[in-house]
Coordinates of C-alpha atoms and ligand atoms in Angstrom, one line a residue:
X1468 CA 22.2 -34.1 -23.5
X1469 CA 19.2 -33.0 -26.0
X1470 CA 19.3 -29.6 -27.6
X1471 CA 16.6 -28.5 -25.0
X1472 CA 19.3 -29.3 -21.9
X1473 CA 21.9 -27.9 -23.7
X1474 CA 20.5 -24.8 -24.5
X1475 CA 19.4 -24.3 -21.0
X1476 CA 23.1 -25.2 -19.9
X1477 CA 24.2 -22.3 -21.9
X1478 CA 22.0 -20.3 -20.2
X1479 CA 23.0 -20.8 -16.9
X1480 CA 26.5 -20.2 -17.8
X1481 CA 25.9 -17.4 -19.0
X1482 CA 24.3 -16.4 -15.8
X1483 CA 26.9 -17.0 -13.6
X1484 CA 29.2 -15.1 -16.1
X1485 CA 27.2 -12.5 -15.7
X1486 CA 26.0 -12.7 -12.0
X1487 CA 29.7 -11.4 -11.2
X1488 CA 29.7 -8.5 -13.7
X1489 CA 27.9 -5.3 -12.0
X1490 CA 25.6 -3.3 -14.6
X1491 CA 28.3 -0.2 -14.2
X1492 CA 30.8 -2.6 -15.7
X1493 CA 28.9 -3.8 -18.8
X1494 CA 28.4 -0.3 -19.4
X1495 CA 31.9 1.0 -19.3
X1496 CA 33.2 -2.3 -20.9
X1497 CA 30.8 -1.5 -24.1
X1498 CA 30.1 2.2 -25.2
X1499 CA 27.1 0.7 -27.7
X1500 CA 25.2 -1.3 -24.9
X1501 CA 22.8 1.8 -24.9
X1502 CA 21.7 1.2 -28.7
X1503 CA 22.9 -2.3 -29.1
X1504 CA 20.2 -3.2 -26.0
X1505 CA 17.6 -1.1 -28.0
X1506 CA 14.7 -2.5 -29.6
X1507 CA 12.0 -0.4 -32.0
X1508 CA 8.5 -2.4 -32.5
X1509 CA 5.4 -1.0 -33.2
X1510 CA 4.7 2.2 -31.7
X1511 CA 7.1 1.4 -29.0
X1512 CA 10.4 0.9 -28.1
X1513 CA 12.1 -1.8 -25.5
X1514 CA 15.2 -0.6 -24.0
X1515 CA 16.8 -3.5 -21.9
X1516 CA 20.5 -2.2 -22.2
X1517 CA 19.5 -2.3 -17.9
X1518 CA 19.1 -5.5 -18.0
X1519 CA 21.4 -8.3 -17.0
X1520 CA 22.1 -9.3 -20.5
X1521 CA 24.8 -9.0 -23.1
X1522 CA 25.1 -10.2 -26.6
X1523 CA 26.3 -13.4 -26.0
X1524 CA 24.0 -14.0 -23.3
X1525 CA 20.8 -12.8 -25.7
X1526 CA 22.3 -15.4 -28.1
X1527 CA 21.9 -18.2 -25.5
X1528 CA 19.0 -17.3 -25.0
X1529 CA 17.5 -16.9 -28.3
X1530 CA 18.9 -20.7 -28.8
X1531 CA 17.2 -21.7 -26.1
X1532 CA 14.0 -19.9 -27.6
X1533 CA 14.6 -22.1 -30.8
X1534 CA 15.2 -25.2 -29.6
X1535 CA 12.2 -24.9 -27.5
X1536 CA 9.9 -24.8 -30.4
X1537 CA 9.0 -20.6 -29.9
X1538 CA 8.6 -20.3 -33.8
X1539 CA 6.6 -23.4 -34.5
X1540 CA 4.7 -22.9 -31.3
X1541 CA 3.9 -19.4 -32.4
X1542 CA 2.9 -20.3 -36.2
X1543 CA 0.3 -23.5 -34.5
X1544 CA -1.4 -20.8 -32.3
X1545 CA -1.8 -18.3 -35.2
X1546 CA -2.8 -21.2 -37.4
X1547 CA -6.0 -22.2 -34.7
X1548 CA -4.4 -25.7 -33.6
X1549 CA -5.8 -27.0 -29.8
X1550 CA -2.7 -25.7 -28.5
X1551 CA -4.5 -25.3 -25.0
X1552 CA -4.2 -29.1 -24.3
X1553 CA -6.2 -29.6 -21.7
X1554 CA -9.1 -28.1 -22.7
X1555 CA -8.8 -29.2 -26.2
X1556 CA -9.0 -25.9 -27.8
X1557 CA -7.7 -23.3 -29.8
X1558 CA -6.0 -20.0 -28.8
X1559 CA -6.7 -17.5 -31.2
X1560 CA -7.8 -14.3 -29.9
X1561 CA -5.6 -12.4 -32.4
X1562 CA -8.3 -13.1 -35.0
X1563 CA -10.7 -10.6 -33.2
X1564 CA -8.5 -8.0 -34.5
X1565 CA -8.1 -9.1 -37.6
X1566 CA -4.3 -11.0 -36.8
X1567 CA -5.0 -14.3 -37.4
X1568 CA -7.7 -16.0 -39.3
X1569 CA -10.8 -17.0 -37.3
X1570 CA -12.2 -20.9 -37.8
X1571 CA -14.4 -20.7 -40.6
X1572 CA -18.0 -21.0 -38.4
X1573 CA -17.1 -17.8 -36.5
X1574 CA -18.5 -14.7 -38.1
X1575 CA -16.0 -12.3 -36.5
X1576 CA -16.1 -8.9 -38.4
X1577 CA -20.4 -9.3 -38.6
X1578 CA -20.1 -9.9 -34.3
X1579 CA -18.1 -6.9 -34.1
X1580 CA -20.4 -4.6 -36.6
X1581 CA -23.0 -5.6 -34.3
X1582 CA -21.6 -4.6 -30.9
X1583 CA -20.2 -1.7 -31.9
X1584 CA -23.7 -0.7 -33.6
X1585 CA -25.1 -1.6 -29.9
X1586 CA -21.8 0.8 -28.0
X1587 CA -22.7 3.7 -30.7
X1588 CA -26.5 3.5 -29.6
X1589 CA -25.8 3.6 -26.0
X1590 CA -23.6 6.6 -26.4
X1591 CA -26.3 8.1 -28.3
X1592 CA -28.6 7.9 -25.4
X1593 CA -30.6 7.6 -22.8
X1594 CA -28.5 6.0 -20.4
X1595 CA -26.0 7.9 -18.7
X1596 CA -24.6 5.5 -16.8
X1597 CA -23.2 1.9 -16.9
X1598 CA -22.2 -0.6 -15.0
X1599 CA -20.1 -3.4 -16.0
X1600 CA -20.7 -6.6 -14.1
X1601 CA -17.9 -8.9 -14.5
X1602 CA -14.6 -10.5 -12.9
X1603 CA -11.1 -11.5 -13.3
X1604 CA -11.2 -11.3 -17.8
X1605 CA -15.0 -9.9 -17.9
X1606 CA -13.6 -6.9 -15.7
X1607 CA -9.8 -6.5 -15.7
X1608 CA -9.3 -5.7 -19.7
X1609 CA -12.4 -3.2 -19.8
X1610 CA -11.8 -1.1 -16.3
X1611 CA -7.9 -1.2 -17.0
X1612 CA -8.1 0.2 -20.9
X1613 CA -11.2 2.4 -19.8
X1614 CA -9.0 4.4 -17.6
X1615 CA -5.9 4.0 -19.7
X1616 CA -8.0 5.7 -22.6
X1617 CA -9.3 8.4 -20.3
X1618 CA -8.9 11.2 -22.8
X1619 CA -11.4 9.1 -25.3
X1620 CA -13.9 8.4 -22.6
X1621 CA -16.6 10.7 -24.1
X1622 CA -19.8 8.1 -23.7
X1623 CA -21.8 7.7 -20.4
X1624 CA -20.0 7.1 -17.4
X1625 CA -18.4 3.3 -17.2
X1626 CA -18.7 1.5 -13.5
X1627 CA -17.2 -1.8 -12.9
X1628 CA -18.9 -4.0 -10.3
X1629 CA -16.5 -7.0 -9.9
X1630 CA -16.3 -8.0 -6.1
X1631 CA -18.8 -10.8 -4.8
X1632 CA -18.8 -8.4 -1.6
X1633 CA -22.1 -6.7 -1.7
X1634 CA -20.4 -3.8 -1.0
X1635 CA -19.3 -3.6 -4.1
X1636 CA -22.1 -2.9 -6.2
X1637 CA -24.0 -0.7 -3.1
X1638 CA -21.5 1.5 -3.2
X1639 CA -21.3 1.9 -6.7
X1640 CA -25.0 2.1 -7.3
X1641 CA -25.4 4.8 -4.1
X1642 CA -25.2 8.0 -6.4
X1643 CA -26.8 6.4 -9.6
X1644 CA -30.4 6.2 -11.3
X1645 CA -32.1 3.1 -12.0
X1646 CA -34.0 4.8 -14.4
X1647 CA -30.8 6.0 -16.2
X1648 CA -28.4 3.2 -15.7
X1649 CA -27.7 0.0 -18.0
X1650 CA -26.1 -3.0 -17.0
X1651 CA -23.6 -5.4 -18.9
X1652 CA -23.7 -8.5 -17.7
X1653 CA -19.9 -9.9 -18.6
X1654 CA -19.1 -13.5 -18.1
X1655 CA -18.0 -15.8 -21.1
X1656 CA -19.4 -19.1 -18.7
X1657 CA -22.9 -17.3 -17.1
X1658 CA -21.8 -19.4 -14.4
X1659 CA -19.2 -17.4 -11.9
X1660 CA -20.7 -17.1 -8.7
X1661 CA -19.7 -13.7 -7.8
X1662 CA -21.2 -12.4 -11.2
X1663 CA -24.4 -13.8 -11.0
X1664 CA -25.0 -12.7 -7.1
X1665 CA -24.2 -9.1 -8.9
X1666 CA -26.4 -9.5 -11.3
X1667 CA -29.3 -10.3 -9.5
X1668 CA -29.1 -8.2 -7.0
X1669 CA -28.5 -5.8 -10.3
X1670 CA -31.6 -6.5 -11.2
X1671 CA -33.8 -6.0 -8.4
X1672 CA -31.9 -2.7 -8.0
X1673 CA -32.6 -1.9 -11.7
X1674 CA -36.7 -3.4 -11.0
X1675 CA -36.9 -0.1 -8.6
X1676 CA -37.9 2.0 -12.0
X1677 CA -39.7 -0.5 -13.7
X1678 CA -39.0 -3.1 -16.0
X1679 CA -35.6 -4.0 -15.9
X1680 CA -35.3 -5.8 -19.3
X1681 CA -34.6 -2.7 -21.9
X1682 CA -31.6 -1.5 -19.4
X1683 CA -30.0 -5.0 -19.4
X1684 CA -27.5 -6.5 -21.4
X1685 CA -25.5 -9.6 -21.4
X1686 CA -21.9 -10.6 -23.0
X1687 CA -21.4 -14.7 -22.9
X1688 CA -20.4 -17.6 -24.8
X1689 CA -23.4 -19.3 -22.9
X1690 CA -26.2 -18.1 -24.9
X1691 CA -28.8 -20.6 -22.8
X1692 CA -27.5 -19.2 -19.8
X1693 CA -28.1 -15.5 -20.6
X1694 CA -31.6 -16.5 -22.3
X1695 CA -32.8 -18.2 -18.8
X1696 CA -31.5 -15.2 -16.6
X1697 CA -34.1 -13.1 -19.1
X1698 CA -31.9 -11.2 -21.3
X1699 CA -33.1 -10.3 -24.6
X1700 CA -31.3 -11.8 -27.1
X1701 CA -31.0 -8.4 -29.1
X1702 CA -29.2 -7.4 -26.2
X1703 CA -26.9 -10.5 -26.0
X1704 CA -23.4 -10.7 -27.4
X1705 CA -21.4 -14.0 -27.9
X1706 CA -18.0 -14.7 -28.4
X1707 CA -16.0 -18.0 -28.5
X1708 CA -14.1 -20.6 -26.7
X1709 CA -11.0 -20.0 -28.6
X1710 CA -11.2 -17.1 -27.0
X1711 CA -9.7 -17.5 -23.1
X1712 CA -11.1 -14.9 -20.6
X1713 CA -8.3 -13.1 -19.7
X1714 CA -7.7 -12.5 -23.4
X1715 CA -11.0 -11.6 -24.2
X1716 CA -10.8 -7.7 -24.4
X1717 CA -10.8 -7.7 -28.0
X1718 CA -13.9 -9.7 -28.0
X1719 CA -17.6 -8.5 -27.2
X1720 CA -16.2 -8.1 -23.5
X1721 CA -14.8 -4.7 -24.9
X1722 CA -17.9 -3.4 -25.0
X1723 CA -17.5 -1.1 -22.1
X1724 CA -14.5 0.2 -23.6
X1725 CA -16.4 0.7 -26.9
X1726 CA -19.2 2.4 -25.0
X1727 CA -16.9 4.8 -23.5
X1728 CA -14.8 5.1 -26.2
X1729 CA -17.1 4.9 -29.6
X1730 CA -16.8 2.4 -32.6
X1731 CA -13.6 4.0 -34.4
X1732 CA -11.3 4.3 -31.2
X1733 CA -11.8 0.7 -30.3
X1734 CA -11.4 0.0 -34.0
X1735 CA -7.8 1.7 -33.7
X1736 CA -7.4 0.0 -30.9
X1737 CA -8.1 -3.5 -32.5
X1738 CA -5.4 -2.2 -35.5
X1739 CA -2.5 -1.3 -32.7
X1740 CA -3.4 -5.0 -31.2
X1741 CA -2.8 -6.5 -34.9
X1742 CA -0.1 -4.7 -35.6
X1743 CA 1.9 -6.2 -33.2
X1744 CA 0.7 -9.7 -33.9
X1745 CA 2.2 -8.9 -37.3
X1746 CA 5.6 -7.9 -36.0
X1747 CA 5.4 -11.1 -33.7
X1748 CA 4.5 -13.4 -36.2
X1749 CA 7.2 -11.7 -38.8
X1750 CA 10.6 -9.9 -37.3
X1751 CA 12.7 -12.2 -36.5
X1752 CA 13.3 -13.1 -33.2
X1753 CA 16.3 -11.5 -32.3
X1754 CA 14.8 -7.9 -33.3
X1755 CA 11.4 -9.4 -31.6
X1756 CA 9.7 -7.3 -29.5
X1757 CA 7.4 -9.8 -27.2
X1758 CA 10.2 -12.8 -27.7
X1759 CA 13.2 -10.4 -26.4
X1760 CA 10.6 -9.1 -23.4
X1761 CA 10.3 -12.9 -22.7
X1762 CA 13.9 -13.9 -22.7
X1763 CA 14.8 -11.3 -20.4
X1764 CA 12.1 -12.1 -18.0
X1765 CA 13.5 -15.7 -18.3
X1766 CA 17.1 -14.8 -18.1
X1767 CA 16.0 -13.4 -14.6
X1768 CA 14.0 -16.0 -13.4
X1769 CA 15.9 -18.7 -14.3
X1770 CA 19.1 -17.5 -14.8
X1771 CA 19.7 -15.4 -12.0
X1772 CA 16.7 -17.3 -9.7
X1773 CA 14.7 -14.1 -9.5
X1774 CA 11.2 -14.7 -8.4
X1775 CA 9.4 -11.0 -9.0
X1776 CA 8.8 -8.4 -11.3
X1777 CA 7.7 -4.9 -10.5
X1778 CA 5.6 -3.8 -13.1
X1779 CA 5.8 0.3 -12.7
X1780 CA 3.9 2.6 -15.3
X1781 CA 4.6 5.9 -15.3
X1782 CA 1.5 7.1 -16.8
X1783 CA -1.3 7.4 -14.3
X1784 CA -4.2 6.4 -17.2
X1785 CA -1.8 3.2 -16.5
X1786 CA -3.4 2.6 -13.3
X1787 CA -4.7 -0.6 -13.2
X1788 CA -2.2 -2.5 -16.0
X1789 CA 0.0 -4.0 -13.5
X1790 CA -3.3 -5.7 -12.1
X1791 CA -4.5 -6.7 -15.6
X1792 CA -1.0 -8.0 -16.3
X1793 CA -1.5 -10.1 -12.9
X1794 CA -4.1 -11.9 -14.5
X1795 CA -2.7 -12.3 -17.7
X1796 CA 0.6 -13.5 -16.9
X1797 CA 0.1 -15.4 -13.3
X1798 CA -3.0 -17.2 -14.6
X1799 CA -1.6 -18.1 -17.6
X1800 CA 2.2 -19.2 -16.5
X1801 CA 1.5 -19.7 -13.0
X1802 CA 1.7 -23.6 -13.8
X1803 CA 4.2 -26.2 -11.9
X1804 CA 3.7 -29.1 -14.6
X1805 CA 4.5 -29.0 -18.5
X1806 CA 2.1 -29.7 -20.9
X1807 CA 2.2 -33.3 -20.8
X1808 CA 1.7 -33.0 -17.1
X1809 CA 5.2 -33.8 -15.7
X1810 CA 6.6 -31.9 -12.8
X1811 CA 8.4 -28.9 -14.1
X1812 CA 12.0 -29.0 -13.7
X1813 CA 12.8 -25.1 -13.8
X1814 CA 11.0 -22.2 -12.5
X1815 CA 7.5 -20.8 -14.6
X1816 CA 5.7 -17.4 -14.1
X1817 CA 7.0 -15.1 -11.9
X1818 CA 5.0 -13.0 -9.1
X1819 CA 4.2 -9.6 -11.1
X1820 CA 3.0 -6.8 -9.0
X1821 CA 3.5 -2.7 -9.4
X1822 CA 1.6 0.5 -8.3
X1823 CA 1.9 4.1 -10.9
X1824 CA 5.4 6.0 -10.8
X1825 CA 5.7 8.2 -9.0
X1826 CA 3.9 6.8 -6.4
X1827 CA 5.4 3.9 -6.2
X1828 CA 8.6 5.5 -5.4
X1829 CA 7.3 7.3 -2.0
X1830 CA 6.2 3.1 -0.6
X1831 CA 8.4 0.1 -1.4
X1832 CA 11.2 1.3 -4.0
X1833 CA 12.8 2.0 -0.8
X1834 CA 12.9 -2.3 -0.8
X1835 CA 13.8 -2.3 -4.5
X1836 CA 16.9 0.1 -3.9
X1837 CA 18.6 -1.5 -0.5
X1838 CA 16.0 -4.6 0.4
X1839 CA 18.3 -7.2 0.5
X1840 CA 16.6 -9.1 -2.5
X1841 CA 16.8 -8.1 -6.2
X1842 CA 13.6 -7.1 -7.9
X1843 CA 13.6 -6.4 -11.3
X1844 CA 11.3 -3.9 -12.5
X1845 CA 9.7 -3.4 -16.1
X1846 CA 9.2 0.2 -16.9
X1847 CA 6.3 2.0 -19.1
X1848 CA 6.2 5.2 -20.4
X1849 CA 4.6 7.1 -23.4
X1850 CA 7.1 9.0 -25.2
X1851 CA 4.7 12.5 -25.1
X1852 CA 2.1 13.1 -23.0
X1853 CA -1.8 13.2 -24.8
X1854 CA -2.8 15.9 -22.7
X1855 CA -1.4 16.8 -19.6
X1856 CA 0.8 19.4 -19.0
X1857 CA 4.1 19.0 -20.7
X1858 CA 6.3 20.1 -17.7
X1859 CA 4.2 17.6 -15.4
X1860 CA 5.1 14.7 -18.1
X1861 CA 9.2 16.1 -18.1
X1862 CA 8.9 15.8 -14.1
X1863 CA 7.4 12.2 -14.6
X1864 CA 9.9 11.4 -17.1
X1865 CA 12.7 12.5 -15.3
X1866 CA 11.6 10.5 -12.1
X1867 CA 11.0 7.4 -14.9
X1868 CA 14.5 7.5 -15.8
X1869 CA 16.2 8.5 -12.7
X1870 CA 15.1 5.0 -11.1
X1871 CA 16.3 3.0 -13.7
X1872 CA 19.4 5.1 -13.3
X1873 CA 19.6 4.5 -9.5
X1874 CA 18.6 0.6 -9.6
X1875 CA 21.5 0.3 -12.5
X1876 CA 24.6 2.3 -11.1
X1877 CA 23.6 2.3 -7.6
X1878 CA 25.6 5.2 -5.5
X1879 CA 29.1 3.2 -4.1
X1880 CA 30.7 4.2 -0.4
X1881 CA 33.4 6.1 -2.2
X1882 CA 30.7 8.1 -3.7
X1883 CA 28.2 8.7 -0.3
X1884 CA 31.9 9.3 1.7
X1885 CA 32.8 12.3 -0.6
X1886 CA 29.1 13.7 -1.2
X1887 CA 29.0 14.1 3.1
X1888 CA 32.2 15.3 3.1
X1889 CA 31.6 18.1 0.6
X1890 CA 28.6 18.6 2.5
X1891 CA 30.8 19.2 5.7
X1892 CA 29.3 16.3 7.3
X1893 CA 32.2 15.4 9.9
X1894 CA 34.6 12.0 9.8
X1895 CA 32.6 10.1 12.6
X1896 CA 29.0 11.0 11.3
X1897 CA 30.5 9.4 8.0
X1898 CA 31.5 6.6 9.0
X1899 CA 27.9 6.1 11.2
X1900 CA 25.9 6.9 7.6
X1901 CA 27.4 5.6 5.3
X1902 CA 26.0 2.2 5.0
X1903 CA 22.8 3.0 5.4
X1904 CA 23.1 6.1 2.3
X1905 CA 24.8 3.0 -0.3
X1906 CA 23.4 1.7 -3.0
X1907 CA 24.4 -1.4 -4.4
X1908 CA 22.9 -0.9 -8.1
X1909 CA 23.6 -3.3 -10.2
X1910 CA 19.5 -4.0 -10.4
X1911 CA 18.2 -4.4 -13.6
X1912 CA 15.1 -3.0 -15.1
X1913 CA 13.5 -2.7 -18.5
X1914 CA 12.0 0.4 -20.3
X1915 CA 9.2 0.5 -22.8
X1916 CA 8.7 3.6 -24.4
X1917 CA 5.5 3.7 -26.0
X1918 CA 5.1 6.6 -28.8
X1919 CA 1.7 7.3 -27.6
X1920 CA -1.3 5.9 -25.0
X1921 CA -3.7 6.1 -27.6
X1922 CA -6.3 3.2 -28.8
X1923 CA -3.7 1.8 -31.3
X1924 CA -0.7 2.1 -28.2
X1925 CA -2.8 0.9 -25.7
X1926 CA -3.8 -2.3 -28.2
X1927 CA 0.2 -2.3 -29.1
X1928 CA 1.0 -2.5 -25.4
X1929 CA -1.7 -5.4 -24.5
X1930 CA -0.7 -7.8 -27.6
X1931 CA 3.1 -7.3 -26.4
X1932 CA 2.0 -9.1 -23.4
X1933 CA -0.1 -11.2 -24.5
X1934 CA 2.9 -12.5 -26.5
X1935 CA 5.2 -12.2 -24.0
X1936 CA 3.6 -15.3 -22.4
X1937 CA 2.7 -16.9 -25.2
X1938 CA 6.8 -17.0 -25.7
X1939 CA 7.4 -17.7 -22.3
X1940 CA 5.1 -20.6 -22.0
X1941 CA 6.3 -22.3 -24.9
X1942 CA 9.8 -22.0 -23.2
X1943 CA 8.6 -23.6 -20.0
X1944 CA 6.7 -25.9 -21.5
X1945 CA 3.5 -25.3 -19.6
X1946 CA 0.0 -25.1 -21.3
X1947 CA -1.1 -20.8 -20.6
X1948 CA -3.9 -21.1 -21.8
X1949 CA -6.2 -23.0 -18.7
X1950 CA -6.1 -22.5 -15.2
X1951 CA -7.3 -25.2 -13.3
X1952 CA -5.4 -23.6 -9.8
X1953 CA -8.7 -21.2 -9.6
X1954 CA -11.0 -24.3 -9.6
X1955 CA -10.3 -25.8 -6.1
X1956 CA -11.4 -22.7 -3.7
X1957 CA -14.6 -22.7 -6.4
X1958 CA -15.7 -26.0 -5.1
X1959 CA -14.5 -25.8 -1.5
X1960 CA -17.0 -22.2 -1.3
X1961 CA -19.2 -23.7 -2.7
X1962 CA -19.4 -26.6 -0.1
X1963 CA -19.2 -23.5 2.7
X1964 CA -22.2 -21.5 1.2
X1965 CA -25.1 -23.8 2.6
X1966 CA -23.9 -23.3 6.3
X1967 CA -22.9 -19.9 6.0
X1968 CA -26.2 -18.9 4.6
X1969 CA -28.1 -20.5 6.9
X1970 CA -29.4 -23.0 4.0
X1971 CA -27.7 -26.0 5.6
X1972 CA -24.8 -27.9 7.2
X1973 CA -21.0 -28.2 6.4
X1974 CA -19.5 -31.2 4.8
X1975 CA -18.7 -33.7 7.3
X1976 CA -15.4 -33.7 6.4
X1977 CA -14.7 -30.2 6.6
X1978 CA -11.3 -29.5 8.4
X1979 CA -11.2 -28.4 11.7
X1980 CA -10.0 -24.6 11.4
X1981 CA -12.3 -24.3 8.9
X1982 CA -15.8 -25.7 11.3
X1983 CA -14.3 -22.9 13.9
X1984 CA -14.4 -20.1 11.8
X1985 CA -17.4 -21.0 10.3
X1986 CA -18.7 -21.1 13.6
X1987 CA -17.7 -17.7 14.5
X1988 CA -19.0 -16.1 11.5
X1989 CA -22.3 -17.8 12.1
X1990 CA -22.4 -17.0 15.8
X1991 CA -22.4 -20.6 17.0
X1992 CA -18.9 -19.9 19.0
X1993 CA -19.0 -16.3 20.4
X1994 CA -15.2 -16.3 20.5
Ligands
LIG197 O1 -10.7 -16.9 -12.2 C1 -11.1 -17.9 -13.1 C2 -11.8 -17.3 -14.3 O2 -12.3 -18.4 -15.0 C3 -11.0 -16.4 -15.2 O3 -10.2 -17.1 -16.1 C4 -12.0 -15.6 -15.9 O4 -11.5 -14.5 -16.5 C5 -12.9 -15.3 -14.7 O5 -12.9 -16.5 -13.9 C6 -14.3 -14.9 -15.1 O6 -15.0 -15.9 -15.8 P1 -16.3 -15.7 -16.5 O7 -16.1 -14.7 -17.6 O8 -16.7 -17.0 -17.1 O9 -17.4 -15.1 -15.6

């Protein structure tokens, strides 16, 4: 057995061990779990004493993390070698914010002087609006830390226009003025269908006030691509192809943010971001934040066979994380070969998914607590609130907490039997309810405390995940950084669009279900 298998062995072991210990029994067996479980990083704290885990478990998995290269993996990204494989390039979006060295021919710092010159003349006027064109990395990291940085937000107005459905941008551009409004054109190819059907019909929407070149702007690696569209290249802002989409917040992507925001709260922001690149590339990885948040996602999925992750926040400005950390973490792990493109013999990425506590509590925890799966949940909550009502954030807090409680210890038959008997519920109604009022606990969750959800926090928080599947990726063995599963429904649309627009046939060798329904939609079958 190599030290790969071996280390993996040990994991499972420890798994079962563990599979037949109930959370309420690691905690009374060890009186320290609480602190011992307890992480500090920076600007945050992990607490994963919920967690399936113990110390010798941790230890496992730590091996596992070592003989699976995590270390040397880690020091090749930072040092800009191709580690994406397949696409023969570097990964090294840390650089943007000043946490890894950029390749020499990228001028970094004087690309982020000048589109933070451009955001600080925007929010100086005229416009009062904008509207972010963009999908899946050009829109998830700008609309998600937009709304997470709400209290900063004192540019113009920030729309995001992502959705190929026309819809889309008509209801967005309903209530604005042409005249007023400028619009980003995000996409790092100037390729993606459903940004460039948004942009032109941008455009002609802008064209009702005049020229619309001055109230245009374009963010790309493909410079040709945004110079034939017409965008002035004063207005243009490149970026690189070590830099991968759904990583490209830090980049000129961020503008929107840095619009909204201004030039010194995205700054802080880049400084939380590199911060913990610093921690990640220095603590060692048992005091780790992104490498422990990794091993315990791995300890579930592999260990204990857990497919999901809830990812909750309870901080409303936290809206839309759990559907920037879909991109993130599905697109990147969501792989089922290893980088040298044999079948994978364990489990990769997880399905992550989550709504806001505490709404998220009144629609499917009701699953989470008694569904007769396990889903583990990751937890996020800033420590004190920025500005909302203290007692609000205690109430949110104490919901935060209570749920991890709840998952953890569960409420046992004993328990339910004497609450309804103290309530003078009598014998026979008891023995009706009770099953239904149990809860099995004994499901784990993780808590991240964040000390703040401000620029640097917010940057903290992102770069924690980002990490998180760097780690995780290296342990599976699967190349994050392309994603070649998005590629295959490209083509087939592509093949659809003639017939469905009316511009010509479908392919002849078009499946059958799919020649109905095109039908239908085309009204050459009424049924
Ligand atoms: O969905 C595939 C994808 O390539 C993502 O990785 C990317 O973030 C998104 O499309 C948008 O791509 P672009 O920025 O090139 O328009």
């Amino acid at each position: 057995m190599g030290d790969i298998e071996a280390a993996w062995a040990r994991v499972h072991q420890e798994a079962e061990r563990l599979r037949a210990l109930h959370l309420r029994a690691l905690f009374a067996t060890d009186p320290g779990r609480a602190a011992a479980l307890s992480f500090r990083g920076p600007g945050m704290l992990l607490d994963l004493s919920r967690e399936k885990l113990d110390a010798a478990a941790l230890d496992a998995l730590l091996a596992l993390a070592r003989a699976a290269g995590v270390e040397a993996f880690r020091d090749a990204a930072f040092a800009g070698e191709a580690i994406n494989v397949t696409e023969g390039r570097a990964v090294l979006h840390m650089a943007l914010r000043g946490g890894a060295d950029a390749p020499a021919d990228a001028d970094v710092s004087g690309s982020l002087v000048r589109f933070l010159a451009y955001a600080e003349a925007v929010r100086r006027g005229p416009a009062t609006d904008v509207i972010n064109i963009g999908i899946g990395g050009s829109d998830l990291g700008p609309v998600m830390a937009t709304r997470a940085l709400a209290p900063d937000h004192d540019g113009p107005r920030l729309h995001f226009v992502s959705n190929v459905d026309g819809a889309h941008l008509a209801d967005t551009v309903r209530h604005l003025d042409p005249e007023t409004t400028l619009v980003i054109i995000a996409s790092k190819t100037f390729t993606t269908l459903e940004t460039m059907a948004n942009a032109h019909a941008a455009r002609d929407w802008l064209a009702q006030a005049g020229d619309p070149g001055p109230r245009m702007a374009a963010v790309s690696t493909n410079l040709d691509g945004t110079a034939e569209f017409g965008i002035d290249a004063a207005r243009v802002f490149g970026f690189w192809d070590w830099v991968g989409g759904r990583y490209s917040i830090w980049s000129a992507i961020g503008l929107p943010l840095a619009i909204a925001v201004g030039a010194e709260a995205f700054r802080a922001f880049l400084a939380g971001a590199a911060a913990m690149d610093a921690h990640f590339r220095d603590a060692p990885l048992a005091q780790n934040l992104p490498v422990l948040l990794a091993l315990a996602g791995i300890f579930r999925r592999n260990g204990m066979g857990w497919p999901t992750v809830a990812l909750i926040p309870y901080d409303q400005r936290l809206e839309r994380f759990p559907a920037y950390v879909q991109q993130l973490d599905m697109e990147s792990n969501g792989k089922r070969v290893s980088r040298d493109g044999s079948t994978l013999a364990h489990a990769s990425g997880p399905v992550i998914w989550g709504e806001p506590g505490t709404n998220a509590q009144h629609s499917f925890f009701q699953l989470i607590h008694q569904g007769t799966d396990v889903i583990p949940a990751e937890f996020i909550a800033a420590r004190a609130p920025r500005d909302a009502d203290p007692h609000h954030h205690a109430l949110l807090m104490a919901n935060c907490l209570a749920q991890a409680q709840a998952l953890a210890f569960g409420r046992t038959e004993a328990e339910v039997r004497a609450a309804m008997a103290k309530a003078g519920v009598p014998a026979a109604e008891i023995d009706r309810l009770a099953p239904h009022r149990i809860f099995p606990g004994d499901r784990p969750s993780a808590t991240l405390l964040l000390d703040r959800l401000d620029p640097e926090g917010l940057g903290g928080l992102i770069a924690l995940y980002e990490h998180k599947v760097m780690v995780q990726g290296a342990v599976w063995g699967v190349n994050s950084y392309d994603q070649w599963g998005v590629e295959l429904g490209k083509e087939l649309a592509g093949a659809l669009i003639p017939a469905l627009t009316g511009s010509g046939v479908l392919p002849a060798s078009t499946d059958a279900a799919t020649a109905a329904m095109v039908a239908r939609l085309t009204g050459k079958d009424a049924s």
